[in-house]
Amino acid sequence: MRKCKNWLRTYAEYTSASEAPAQMHFWTGVSVLAGALQRRVWLDQRFFQWTPNFYIILVGPPGIVGKSTTLRLGHLLLNYVDGINFGPDSMTWQGLSQAMAEAKVLVPIEGTSDFIPMSCVTCSVSELGTFLRPEDKRMIDVLTDLWDGQQVTWKHKVRTSEDILIENPWLNIAGCTTPAWLRDNLSAIAIEGGLLRRVLFVFGSEKRQLTPYPAEVVIRDDFKQIEENLAHDLAWIAQLFGEYSLNKEALAWGNQWYSDLWNKRPPHLADERLGGYIATKQTHIHKLAMVLAAAQRDELVITKEDLSLANQFVTGLEHDMQIVLATIGAAPTSRHMAEMIEHIKKAGGKLNQRKLWQVCLRNMMPKEFAEASDAAVKAGYLRIIQNGQEINYHTTDEEVTPRPQTQPGEQSAEELLRSQE
């Protein structure tokens, strides 16, 4: 019997004293639940299946939001679940395919003598740069292909040995990186190639709160009890097996949502680079809906509320995606302009020109600084106010990466979960 009414809500309580943004903890929790469910549950659509695996990347400046600590805290809970295969956080695509082949298990189908073979691996990657080598096109292609988690036999040809056959491959990845790494290592080709539209980027640049000594605010026994409850329920959830279905209300909601997605494209998704993401948004939502359902009940049914909530969570990441894409494949002037505006915002929306130059000179030459500031002013993102010899830059209401239009009642990750009580 479960001990948590809603696993994700209890996990939010478990991490509430952390300095990391609530959204990062939520999506880490999603990754953990996905790791427990593996390919044991699915949504069948005849031509394909949706399975609850994700590529989730926490993005933030080094040492600010505790990305690696956040990820580790969640994924350690998977050690309490039998049968979880962890992939190394540093590998080649050959090593990844070998690890998946070795992870093969035969899952019995209840009430029959049949088995379903599957090869499931979860990777917890504290530094994305040790796992993903963007110059390795084959690695990119393999990751792109494996995200779909289809019911197929995936074949990998090895020169020095027999072919590796992976039955029903399933790969779940959660990793951490910085905007600088993305800027320096990924290109627009990565967007066009299809991998990045399969990734959910969770961006954070500021601490949620200041907690210098967590042990002073977190009672040891209470923390341990919540941890035990989470571990117990995670093992329980890992036993779920079978095909999810959408109830009548969920199907009606999903049909209307799908029509609106393609016929009423939101203004914040007008960027052509996001065309591929739109094609996968439905998949992201249904993957997440399975996780949200599993977090609170054993019945393999997805409700309208599950889909609606999943849509709000995924849509809530689209601003983060725009921030990330702005650093990938963008012209140098655009990157410098975004960096400049971020410095001014952190200073309260106003910064003296000399001080701005001091914080920007590490990454910009004088000519680049002048071009970026001029572009920001002409685009309406900054305005200049001169007082005698002093020149100050002020931010405006214009957003370089405008947030998606919020829907009525749209809330933070914690508030959304709390609203489900």
CSV table of C-alpha atoms in Angstrom, one decimal:
chain,number,residue,atom,x,y,z
A,1,MET,CA,0.0,0.0,0.0
A,2,ARG,CA,1.2,3.5,-0.8
A,3,LYS,CA,2.4,5.9,1.9
A,4,CYS,CA,2.2,9.1,-0.2
A,5,LYS,CA,-1.0,10.5,-1.6
A,6,ASN,CA,1.0,12.0,-4.5
A,7,TRP,CA,4.6,11.0,-4.9
A,8,LEU,CA,5.6,14.3,-6.6
A,9,ARG,CA,3.9,16.4,-4.0
A,10,THR,CA,5.7,14.5,-1.2
A,11,TYR,CA,9.0,14.9,-3.1
A,12,ALA,CA,8.4,18.7,-3.3
A,13,GLU,CA,8.0,18.6,0.5
A,14,TYR,CA,11.2,16.5,0.8
A,15,THR,CA,13.2,19.2,-1.2
A,16,SER,CA,11.5,22.3,0.1
A,17,ALA,CA,14.5,23.6,2.1
A,18,SER,CA,16.8,23.3,-0.9
A,19,GLU,CA,18.1,26.5,-2.6
A,20,ALA,CA,17.5,25.1,-6.1
A,21,PRO,CA,14.4,26.3,-8.0
A,22,ALA,CA,11.2,24.2,-7.4
A,23,GLN,CA,10.9,23.6,-11.1
A,24,MET,CA,14.3,21.8,-11.1
A,25,HIS,CA,13.2,19.5,-8.3
A,26,PHE,CA,9.9,18.8,-10.0
A,27,TRP,CA,11.5,17.7,-13.2
A,28,THR,CA,14.2,15.7,-11.3
A,29,GLY,CA,11.3,14.0,-9.6
A,30,VAL,CA,9.7,13.2,-13.0
A,31,SER,CA,12.9,11.7,-14.1
A,32,VAL,CA,13.1,9.5,-11.0
A,33,LEU,CA,9.5,8.3,-11.5
A,34,ALA,CA,10.3,7.6,-15.1
A,35,GLY,CA,13.3,5.6,-14.1
A,36,ALA,CA,11.1,3.4,-11.8
A,37,LEU,CA,8.4,2.9,-14.4
A,38,GLN,CA,10.8,2.0,-17.2
A,39,ARG,CA,9.1,0.5,-20.2
A,40,ARG,CA,6.7,-1.5,-18.1
A,41,VAL,CA,3.9,1.0,-19.0
A,42,TRP,CA,2.9,2.5,-22.2
A,43,LEU,CA,0.3,4.3,-24.3
A,44,ASP,CA,-0.4,2.4,-27.5
A,45,GLN,CA,-1.4,4.4,-30.6
A,46,ARG,CA,-1.2,1.5,-33.1
A,47,PHE,CA,1.3,3.1,-35.3
A,48,PHE,CA,3.6,3.9,-32.3
A,49,GLN,CA,3.7,3.8,-28.5
A,50,TRP,CA,4.4,6.5,-26.0
A,51,THR,CA,6.6,5.4,-23.1
A,52,PRO,CA,7.5,7.5,-20.0
A,53,ASN,CA,11.2,8.2,-20.7
A,54,PHE,CA,12.7,11.7,-20.9
A,55,TYR,CA,15.8,13.6,-21.8
A,56,ILE,CA,15.8,16.3,-19.0
A,57,ILE,CA,18.7,18.8,-18.8
A,58,LEU,CA,19.0,21.2,-15.9
A,59,VAL,CA,20.7,24.4,-17.1
A,60,GLY,CA,22.2,27.1,-14.9
A,61,PRO,CA,25.4,29.0,-14.2
A,62,PRO,CA,28.0,27.1,-12.2
A,63,GLY,CA,27.7,27.1,-8.4
A,64,ILE,CA,24.4,29.0,-8.2
A,65,VAL,CA,21.4,26.7,-8.2
A,66,GLY,CA,23.0,23.4,-7.2
A,67,LYS,CA,22.1,21.4,-10.3
A,68,SER,CA,24.2,18.4,-9.6
A,69,THR,CA,23.1,18.2,-5.9
A,70,THR,CA,19.5,18.4,-7.1
A,71,LEU,CA,19.9,15.6,-9.6
A,72,ARG,CA,21.8,13.4,-7.2
A,73,LEU,CA,19.3,13.8,-4.4
A,74,GLY,CA,16.5,12.5,-6.6
A,75,HIS,CA,18.3,9.7,-8.4
A,76,LEU,CA,19.7,8.2,-5.2
A,77,LEU,CA,16.1,7.1,-4.5
A,78,LEU,CA,16.3,4.8,-7.4
A,79,ASN,CA,18.8,2.7,-5.5
A,80,TYR,CA,15.9,1.4,-3.4
A,81,VAL,CA,14.2,-0.1,-6.5
A,82,ASP,CA,15.2,-3.5,-7.7
A,83,GLY,CA,16.0,-4.0,-11.3
A,84,ILE,CA,17.1,-0.5,-12.2
A,85,ASN,CA,20.0,-0.4,-14.7
A,86,PHE,CA,22.1,2.7,-14.4
A,87,GLY,CA,24.2,3.8,-17.4
A,88,PRO,CA,27.6,5.4,-16.7
A,89,ASP,CA,27.8,9.2,-16.8
A,90,SER,CA,30.6,9.1,-19.3
A,91,MET,CA,30.5,6.9,-22.3
A,92,THR,CA,30.7,6.4,-26.1
A,93,TRP,CA,27.7,5.5,-28.2
A,94,GLN,CA,29.2,2.0,-28.5
A,95,GLY,CA,29.4,1.7,-24.7
A,96,LEU,CA,25.8,3.0,-24.4
A,97,SER,CA,24.4,0.4,-26.8
A,98,GLN,CA,26.4,-2.3,-25.1
A,99,ALA,CA,25.0,-1.3,-21.7
A,100,MET,CA,21.5,-1.4,-23.1
A,101,ALA,CA,22.0,-4.8,-24.6
A,102,GLU,CA,23.3,-6.1,-21.2
A,103,ALA,CA,20.2,-4.6,-19.5
A,104,LYS,CA,17.8,-6.9,-21.3
A,105,VAL,CA,15.1,-8.5,-19.0
A,106,LEU,CA,12.0,-10.6,-19.7
A,107,VAL,CA,9.0,-9.2,-18.0
A,108,PRO,CA,6.2,-11.7,-17.5
A,109,ILE,CA,2.7,-10.8,-18.7
A,110,GLU,CA,0.3,-11.4,-15.8
A,111,GLY,CA,-2.2,-14.2,-16.4
A,112,THR,CA,-0.2,-15.7,-19.3
A,113,SER,CA,3.0,-17.6,-19.9
A,114,ASP,CA,4.3,-14.9,-22.2
A,115,PHE,CA,7.1,-12.4,-21.6
A,116,ILE,CA,7.9,-9.0,-23.0
A,117,PRO,CA,11.7,-8.4,-23.5
A,118,MET,CA,12.9,-4.9,-22.8
A,119,SER,CA,16.3,-3.1,-22.4
A,120,CYS,CA,16.0,-0.2,-20.0
A,121,VAL,CA,18.7,2.2,-18.9
A,122,THR,CA,18.6,5.4,-16.8
A,123,CYS,CA,21.6,7.8,-17.0
A,124,SER,CA,22.2,10.4,-14.3
A,125,VAL,CA,24.7,12.8,-15.8
A,126,SER,CA,26.2,15.5,-13.4
A,127,GLU,CA,28.2,17.0,-16.2
A,128,LEU,CA,26.6,16.8,-19.7
A,129,GLY,CA,30.0,17.4,-21.3
A,130,THR,CA,31.3,14.0,-20.1
A,131,PHE,CA,28.4,12.2,-21.7
A,132,LEU,CA,27.5,14.1,-24.9
A,133,ARG,CA,30.1,14.7,-27.5
A,134,PRO,CA,28.5,17.0,-30.1
A,135,GLU,CA,31.2,16.3,-32.7
A,136,ASP,CA,30.2,12.6,-32.6
A,137,LYS,CA,27.4,12.6,-35.1
A,138,ARG,CA,26.8,8.9,-34.6
A,139,MET,CA,26.2,9.5,-30.9
A,140,ILE,CA,23.7,12.3,-31.6
A,141,ASP,CA,21.9,10.0,-34.1
A,142,VAL,CA,21.7,7.1,-31.6
A,143,LEU,CA,20.3,9.4,-28.8
A,144,THR,CA,17.8,10.8,-31.2
A,145,ASP,CA,16.7,7.4,-32.3
A,146,LEU,CA,16.5,5.8,-28.8
A,147,TRP,CA,14.3,8.6,-27.3
A,148,ASP,CA,11.2,7.2,-29.2
A,149,GLY,CA,11.3,4.0,-27.1
A,150,GLN,CA,9.5,2.1,-29.7
A,151,GLN,CA,8.7,-1.6,-29.6
A,152,VAL,CA,11.4,-2.7,-32.0
A,153,THR,CA,14.6,-4.6,-32.1
A,154,TRP,CA,17.3,-2.0,-32.4
A,155,LYS,CA,20.5,-3.2,-34.3
A,156,HIS,CA,23.9,-1.8,-33.7
A,157,LYS,CA,26.8,-3.0,-36.0
A,158,VAL,CA,30.2,-3.4,-34.3
A,159,ARG,CA,33.2,-3.9,-36.5
A,160,THR,CA,35.2,-6.1,-34.2
A,161,SER,CA,32.4,-8.4,-32.9
A,162,GLU,CA,28.9,-9.6,-33.6
A,163,ASP,CA,26.1,-7.2,-34.1
A,164,ILE,CA,24.4,-5.9,-30.9
A,165,LEU,CA,20.7,-6.4,-30.9
A,166,ILE,CA,18.6,-4.4,-28.4
A,167,GLU,CA,15.0,-5.5,-27.9
A,168,ASN,CA,12.6,-2.8,-27.0
A,169,PRO,CA,15.2,-0.2,-26.1
A,170,TRP,CA,14.3,2.5,-23.5
A,171,LEU,CA,16.6,5.3,-22.5
A,172,ASN,CA,16.0,7.8,-19.7
A,173,ILE,CA,18.5,10.6,-19.2
A,174,ALA,CA,18.8,13.5,-16.7
A,175,GLY,CA,21.8,15.7,-16.8
A,176,CYS,CA,23.2,19.1,-15.8
A,177,THR,CA,25.1,21.7,-17.8
A,178,THR,CA,25.7,25.4,-18.1
A,179,PRO,CA,24.6,28.0,-20.7
A,180,ALA,CA,28.3,28.5,-21.6
A,181,TRP,CA,28.8,24.8,-22.4
A,182,LEU,CA,25.7,24.8,-24.6
A,183,ARG,CA,26.8,28.0,-26.3
A,184,ASP,CA,30.4,26.7,-27.0
A,185,ASN,CA,29.5,23.1,-27.9
A,186,LEU,CA,26.2,22.9,-29.7
A,187,SER,CA,25.3,24.5,-33.0
A,188,ALA,CA,22.2,25.2,-35.0
A,189,ILE,CA,22.7,21.8,-36.7
A,190,ALA,CA,21.8,20.2,-33.3
A,191,ILE,CA,18.5,21.9,-33.4
A,192,GLU,CA,17.7,21.0,-37.0
A,193,GLY,CA,18.9,17.4,-36.5
A,194,GLY,CA,16.1,16.6,-34.1
A,195,LEU,CA,17.9,15.8,-30.8
A,196,LEU,CA,17.2,19.1,-29.1
A,197,ARG,CA,13.4,19.0,-29.7
A,198,ARG,CA,13.4,15.8,-27.7
A,199,VAL,CA,15.1,17.5,-24.8
A,200,LEU,CA,13.3,19.3,-22.0
A,201,PHE,CA,15.6,22.1,-20.7
A,202,VAL,CA,14.9,23.4,-17.2
A,203,PHE,CA,16.7,26.7,-16.7
A,204,GLY,CA,17.5,28.4,-13.5
A,205,SER,CA,19.8,31.4,-12.8
A,206,GLU,CA,18.9,32.3,-9.2
A,207,LYS,CA,18.5,30.5,-5.9
A,208,ARG,CA,14.9,29.9,-4.7
A,209,GLN,CA,15.9,30.9,-1.2
A,210,LEU,CA,19.0,31.2,1.0
A,211,THR,CA,19.6,28.1,3.2
A,212,PRO,CA,23.2,28.3,4.5
A,213,TYR,CA,22.8,25.4,6.9
A,214,PRO,CA,20.1,23.0,5.7
A,215,ALA,CA,20.6,20.8,8.8
A,216,GLU,CA,19.4,23.8,10.9
A,217,VAL,CA,15.9,23.8,9.2
A,218,VAL,CA,15.5,20.2,8.3
A,219,ILE,CA,14.7,17.9,11.2
A,220,ARG,CA,16.7,14.7,10.7
A,221,ASP,CA,14.0,12.2,11.7
A,222,ASP,CA,11.3,13.9,9.6
A,223,PHE,CA,13.6,14.0,6.6
A,224,LYS,CA,14.5,10.3,7.0
A,225,GLN,CA,10.8,9.4,7.3
A,226,ILE,CA,9.8,11.2,4.2
A,227,GLU,CA,12.8,9.6,2.4
A,228,GLU,CA,11.6,6.2,3.5
A,229,ASN,CA,8.1,6.9,2.3
A,230,LEU,CA,9.3,8.1,-1.1
A,231,ALA,CA,11.5,5.0,-1.5
A,232,HIS,CA,8.7,2.7,-0.4
A,233,ASP,CA,6.3,4.2,-2.9
A,234,LEU,CA,8.9,4.3,-5.7
A,235,ALA,CA,9.3,0.5,-5.4
A,236,TRP,CA,5.5,0.1,-5.4
A,237,ILE,CA,5.2,2.3,-8.5
A,238,ALA,CA,7.9,0.2,-10.2
A,239,GLN,CA,5.6,-2.8,-10.1
A,240,LEU,CA,3.0,-1.1,-12.3
A,241,PHE,CA,2.7,-2.9,-15.6
A,242,GLY,CA,0.5,-2.7,-18.7
A,243,GLU,CA,-1.1,-0.3,-21.2
A,244,TYR,CA,-2.4,3.1,-20.1
A,245,SER,CA,-5.7,4.3,-21.6
A,246,LEU,CA,-7.2,7.7,-21.9
A,247,ASN,CA,-10.7,8.1,-20.5
A,248,LYS,CA,-13.5,9.8,-22.5
A,249,GLU,CA,-12.9,13.3,-21.1
A,250,ALA,CA,-9.1,13.0,-21.7
A,251,LEU,CA,-9.7,12.0,-25.3
A,252,ALA,CA,-12.0,15.0,-25.8
A,253,TRP,CA,-9.5,17.4,-24.2
A,254,GLY,CA,-6.6,15.9,-26.2
A,255,ASN,CA,-8.4,16.2,-29.5
A,256,GLN,CA,-9.2,19.9,-29.0
A,257,TRP,CA,-5.7,20.6,-27.7
A,258,TYR,CA,-4.1,19.0,-30.8
A,259,SER,CA,-6.3,21.0,-33.1
A,260,ASP,CA,-5.4,24.2,-31.3
A,261,LEU,CA,-1.7,23.3,-31.4
A,262,TRP,CA,-1.6,23.1,-35.2
A,263,ASN,CA,-4.2,25.7,-36.1
A,264,LYS,CA,-3.5,28.4,-33.5
A,265,ARG,CA,0.2,28.5,-33.1
A,266,PRO,CA,1.1,30.6,-30.1
A,267,PRO,CA,3.1,33.7,-30.8
A,268,HIS,CA,6.0,32.7,-28.5
A,269,LEU,CA,6.5,29.6,-30.7
A,270,ALA,CA,6.7,31.5,-34.0
A,271,ASP,CA,10.5,30.9,-34.2
A,272,GLU,CA,11.0,28.4,-37.1
A,273,ARG,CA,13.7,26.7,-35.0
A,274,LEU,CA,10.8,25.6,-32.7
A,275,GLY,CA,8.9,23.9,-35.5
A,276,GLY,CA,10.4,20.5,-34.6
A,277,TYR,CA,9.5,21.0,-30.9
A,278,ILE,CA,5.9,21.6,-31.8
A,279,ALA,CA,5.9,18.2,-33.5
A,280,THR,CA,7.1,16.5,-30.3
A,281,LYS,CA,5.1,18.5,-27.7
A,282,GLN,CA,2.2,16.1,-27.8
A,283,THR,CA,4.6,13.3,-27.0
A,284,HIS,CA,6.1,15.2,-24.1
A,285,ILE,CA,2.7,15.8,-22.7
A,286,HIS,CA,1.5,12.2,-22.9
A,287,LYS,CA,4.8,10.9,-21.4
A,288,LEU,CA,4.4,13.3,-18.5
A,289,ALA,CA,0.7,12.5,-18.1
A,290,MET,CA,1.6,8.8,-17.5
A,291,VAL,CA,4.1,9.9,-14.8
A,292,LEU,CA,1.6,12.3,-13.2
A,293,ALA,CA,-1.0,9.4,-13.1
A,294,ALA,CA,1.5,6.9,-11.7
A,295,ALA,CA,2.5,9.4,-9.0
A,296,GLN,CA,-0.9,9.2,-7.4
A,297,ARG,CA,-2.7,6.0,-8.3
A,298,ASP,CA,-2.3,2.4,-9.5
A,299,GLU,CA,-5.1,2.6,-12.1
A,300,LEU,CA,-3.6,2.7,-15.6
A,301,VAL,CA,-6.0,5.5,-16.8
A,302,ILE,CA,-5.1,9.0,-17.8
A,303,THR,CA,-7.6,11.7,-17.0
A,304,LYS,CA,-8.3,15.1,-18.5
A,305,GLU,CA,-6.8,16.6,-15.3
A,306,ASP,CA,-3.5,14.6,-16.0
A,307,LEU,CA,-3.3,15.9,-19.5
A,308,SER,CA,-4.2,19.5,-18.6
A,309,LEU,CA,-1.6,19.5,-15.8
A,310,ALA,CA,1.0,17.9,-18.0
A,311,ASN,CA,0.4,20.6,-20.6
A,312,GLN,CA,0.9,23.4,-18.1
A,313,PHE,CA,4.2,21.9,-16.9
A,314,VAL,CA,5.6,21.4,-20.4
A,315,THR,CA,4.3,24.8,-21.6
A,316,GLY,CA,6.0,26.3,-18.5
A,317,LEU,CA,9.4,25.2,-19.9
A,318,GLU,CA,9.0,26.9,-23.2
A,319,HIS,CA,10.4,30.2,-21.9
A,320,ASP,CA,13.4,28.2,-20.7
A,321,MET,CA,13.8,26.6,-24.1
A,322,GLN,CA,13.9,30.0,-25.8
A,323,ILE,CA,16.6,31.1,-23.4
A,324,VAL,CA,18.6,28.0,-24.2
A,325,LEU,CA,18.1,28.2,-28.0
A,326,ALA,CA,19.1,31.9,-27.9
A,327,THR,CA,22.6,30.7,-26.9
A,328,ILE,CA,22.8,27.9,-29.6
A,329,GLY,CA,23.7,28.9,-33.1
A,330,ALA,CA,22.9,32.5,-32.5
A,331,ALA,CA,25.1,35.3,-33.9
A,332,PRO,CA,27.8,36.7,-31.6
A,333,THR,CA,26.0,40.0,-31.3
A,334,SER,CA,22.8,38.3,-30.2
A,335,ARG,CA,24.6,36.3,-27.5
A,336,HIS,CA,26.5,39.4,-26.3
A,337,MET,CA,23.3,41.4,-26.2
A,338,ALA,CA,21.5,38.7,-24.1
A,339,GLU,CA,24.4,38.6,-21.7
A,340,MET,CA,24.5,42.4,-21.4
A,341,ILE,CA,20.8,42.6,-20.6
A,342,GLU,CA,21.1,39.8,-18.0
A,343,HIS,CA,23.8,41.7,-16.2
A,344,ILE,CA,21.7,44.9,-16.1
A,345,LYS,CA,18.6,43.0,-14.8
A,346,LYS,CA,20.6,41.5,-12.0
A,347,ALA,CA,21.7,45.0,-11.1
A,348,GLY,CA,18.1,46.0,-10.6
A,349,GLY,CA,17.4,47.1,-14.2
A,350,LYS,CA,19.9,50.0,-14.2
A,351,LEU,CA,23.7,49.9,-14.7
A,352,ASN,CA,26.4,52.5,-15.3
A,353,GLN,CA,28.1,52.0,-18.7
A,354,ARG,CA,31.6,51.8,-17.1
A,355,LYS,CA,30.4,49.1,-14.6
A,356,LEU,CA,28.7,47.2,-17.4
A,357,TRP,CA,31.8,47.2,-19.4
A,358,GLN,CA,33.8,45.9,-16.4
A,359,VAL,CA,31.5,42.8,-16.1
A,360,CYS,CA,31.4,42.2,-19.9
A,361,LEU,CA,35.1,42.7,-20.8
A,362,ARG,CA,35.9,39.0,-20.1
A,363,ASN,CA,33.7,37.9,-23.0
A,364,MET,CA,33.6,40.9,-25.3
A,365,MET,CA,36.0,43.1,-27.2
A,366,PRO,CA,35.3,46.9,-27.3
A,367,LYS,CA,33.8,46.6,-30.8
A,368,GLU,CA,31.6,43.7,-29.7
A,369,PHE,CA,30.4,45.6,-26.6
A,370,ALA,CA,29.5,48.6,-28.8
A,371,GLU,CA,27.6,46.5,-31.4
A,372,ALA,CA,25.7,44.6,-28.7
A,373,SER,CA,24.6,47.7,-26.8
A,374,ASP,CA,23.7,49.5,-30.0
A,375,ALA,CA,21.6,46.5,-31.1
A,376,ALA,CA,19.9,46.3,-27.7
A,377,VAL,CA,18.9,50.0,-27.8
A,378,LYS,CA,17.7,49.8,-31.4
A,379,ALA,CA,15.6,46.7,-30.6
A,380,GLY,CA,14.0,48.4,-27.6
A,381,TYR,CA,15.5,46.1,-25.0
A,382,LEU,CA,17.6,48.9,-23.4
A,383,ARG,CA,17.4,52.6,-23.2
A,384,ILE,CA,20.2,55.0,-22.4
A,385,ILE,CA,19.9,57.9,-19.9
A,386,GLN,CA,22.8,60.3,-19.7
A,387,ASN,CA,23.3,62.6,-16.8
A,388,GLY,CA,26.3,64.9,-17.5
A,389,GLN,CA,29.3,62.6,-18.2
A,390,GLU,CA,27.6,59.6,-16.7
A,391,ILE,CA,25.9,57.1,-19.1
A,392,ASN,CA,23.4,54.6,-17.6
A,393,TYR,CA,21.7,51.6,-19.3
A,394,HIS,CA,18.1,50.8,-18.3
A,395,THR,CA,16.1,47.8,-19.2
A,396,THR,CA,12.7,48.2,-20.7
A,397,ASP,CA,9.5,46.1,-20.6
A,398,GLU,CA,10.5,44.4,-23.8
A,399,GLU,CA,11.6,40.8,-23.4
A,400,VAL,CA,14.4,39.2,-25.5
A,401,THR,CA,12.7,35.8,-24.9
A,402,PRO,CA,9.1,36.6,-24.2
A,403,ARG,CA,7.3,34.3,-21.8
A,404,PRO,CA,4.4,32.1,-23.2
A,405,GLN,CA,1.0,33.6,-22.7
A,406,THR,CA,-0.1,32.3,-19.3
A,407,GLN,CA,-3.4,30.5,-19.1
A,408,PRO,CA,-5.9,31.3,-16.4
A,409,GLY,CA,-4.7,30.0,-13.1
A,410,GLU,CA,-1.2,29.0,-14.3
A,411,GLN,CA,1.0,28.6,-11.3
A,412,SER,CA,4.5,27.5,-10.2
A,413,ALA,CA,5.4,23.8,-10.0
A,414,GLU,CA,4.8,23.7,-6.3
A,415,GLU,CA,1.4,25.5,-6.5
A,416,LEU,CA,0.3,23.3,-9.3
A,417,LEU,CA,1.0,20.2,-7.3
A,418,ARG,CA,-0.6,21.6,-4.2
A,419,SER,CA,-3.8,22.5,-6.2
A,420,GLN,CA,-4.3,18.8,-7.0
A,421,GLU,CA,-5.0,18.0,-3.3
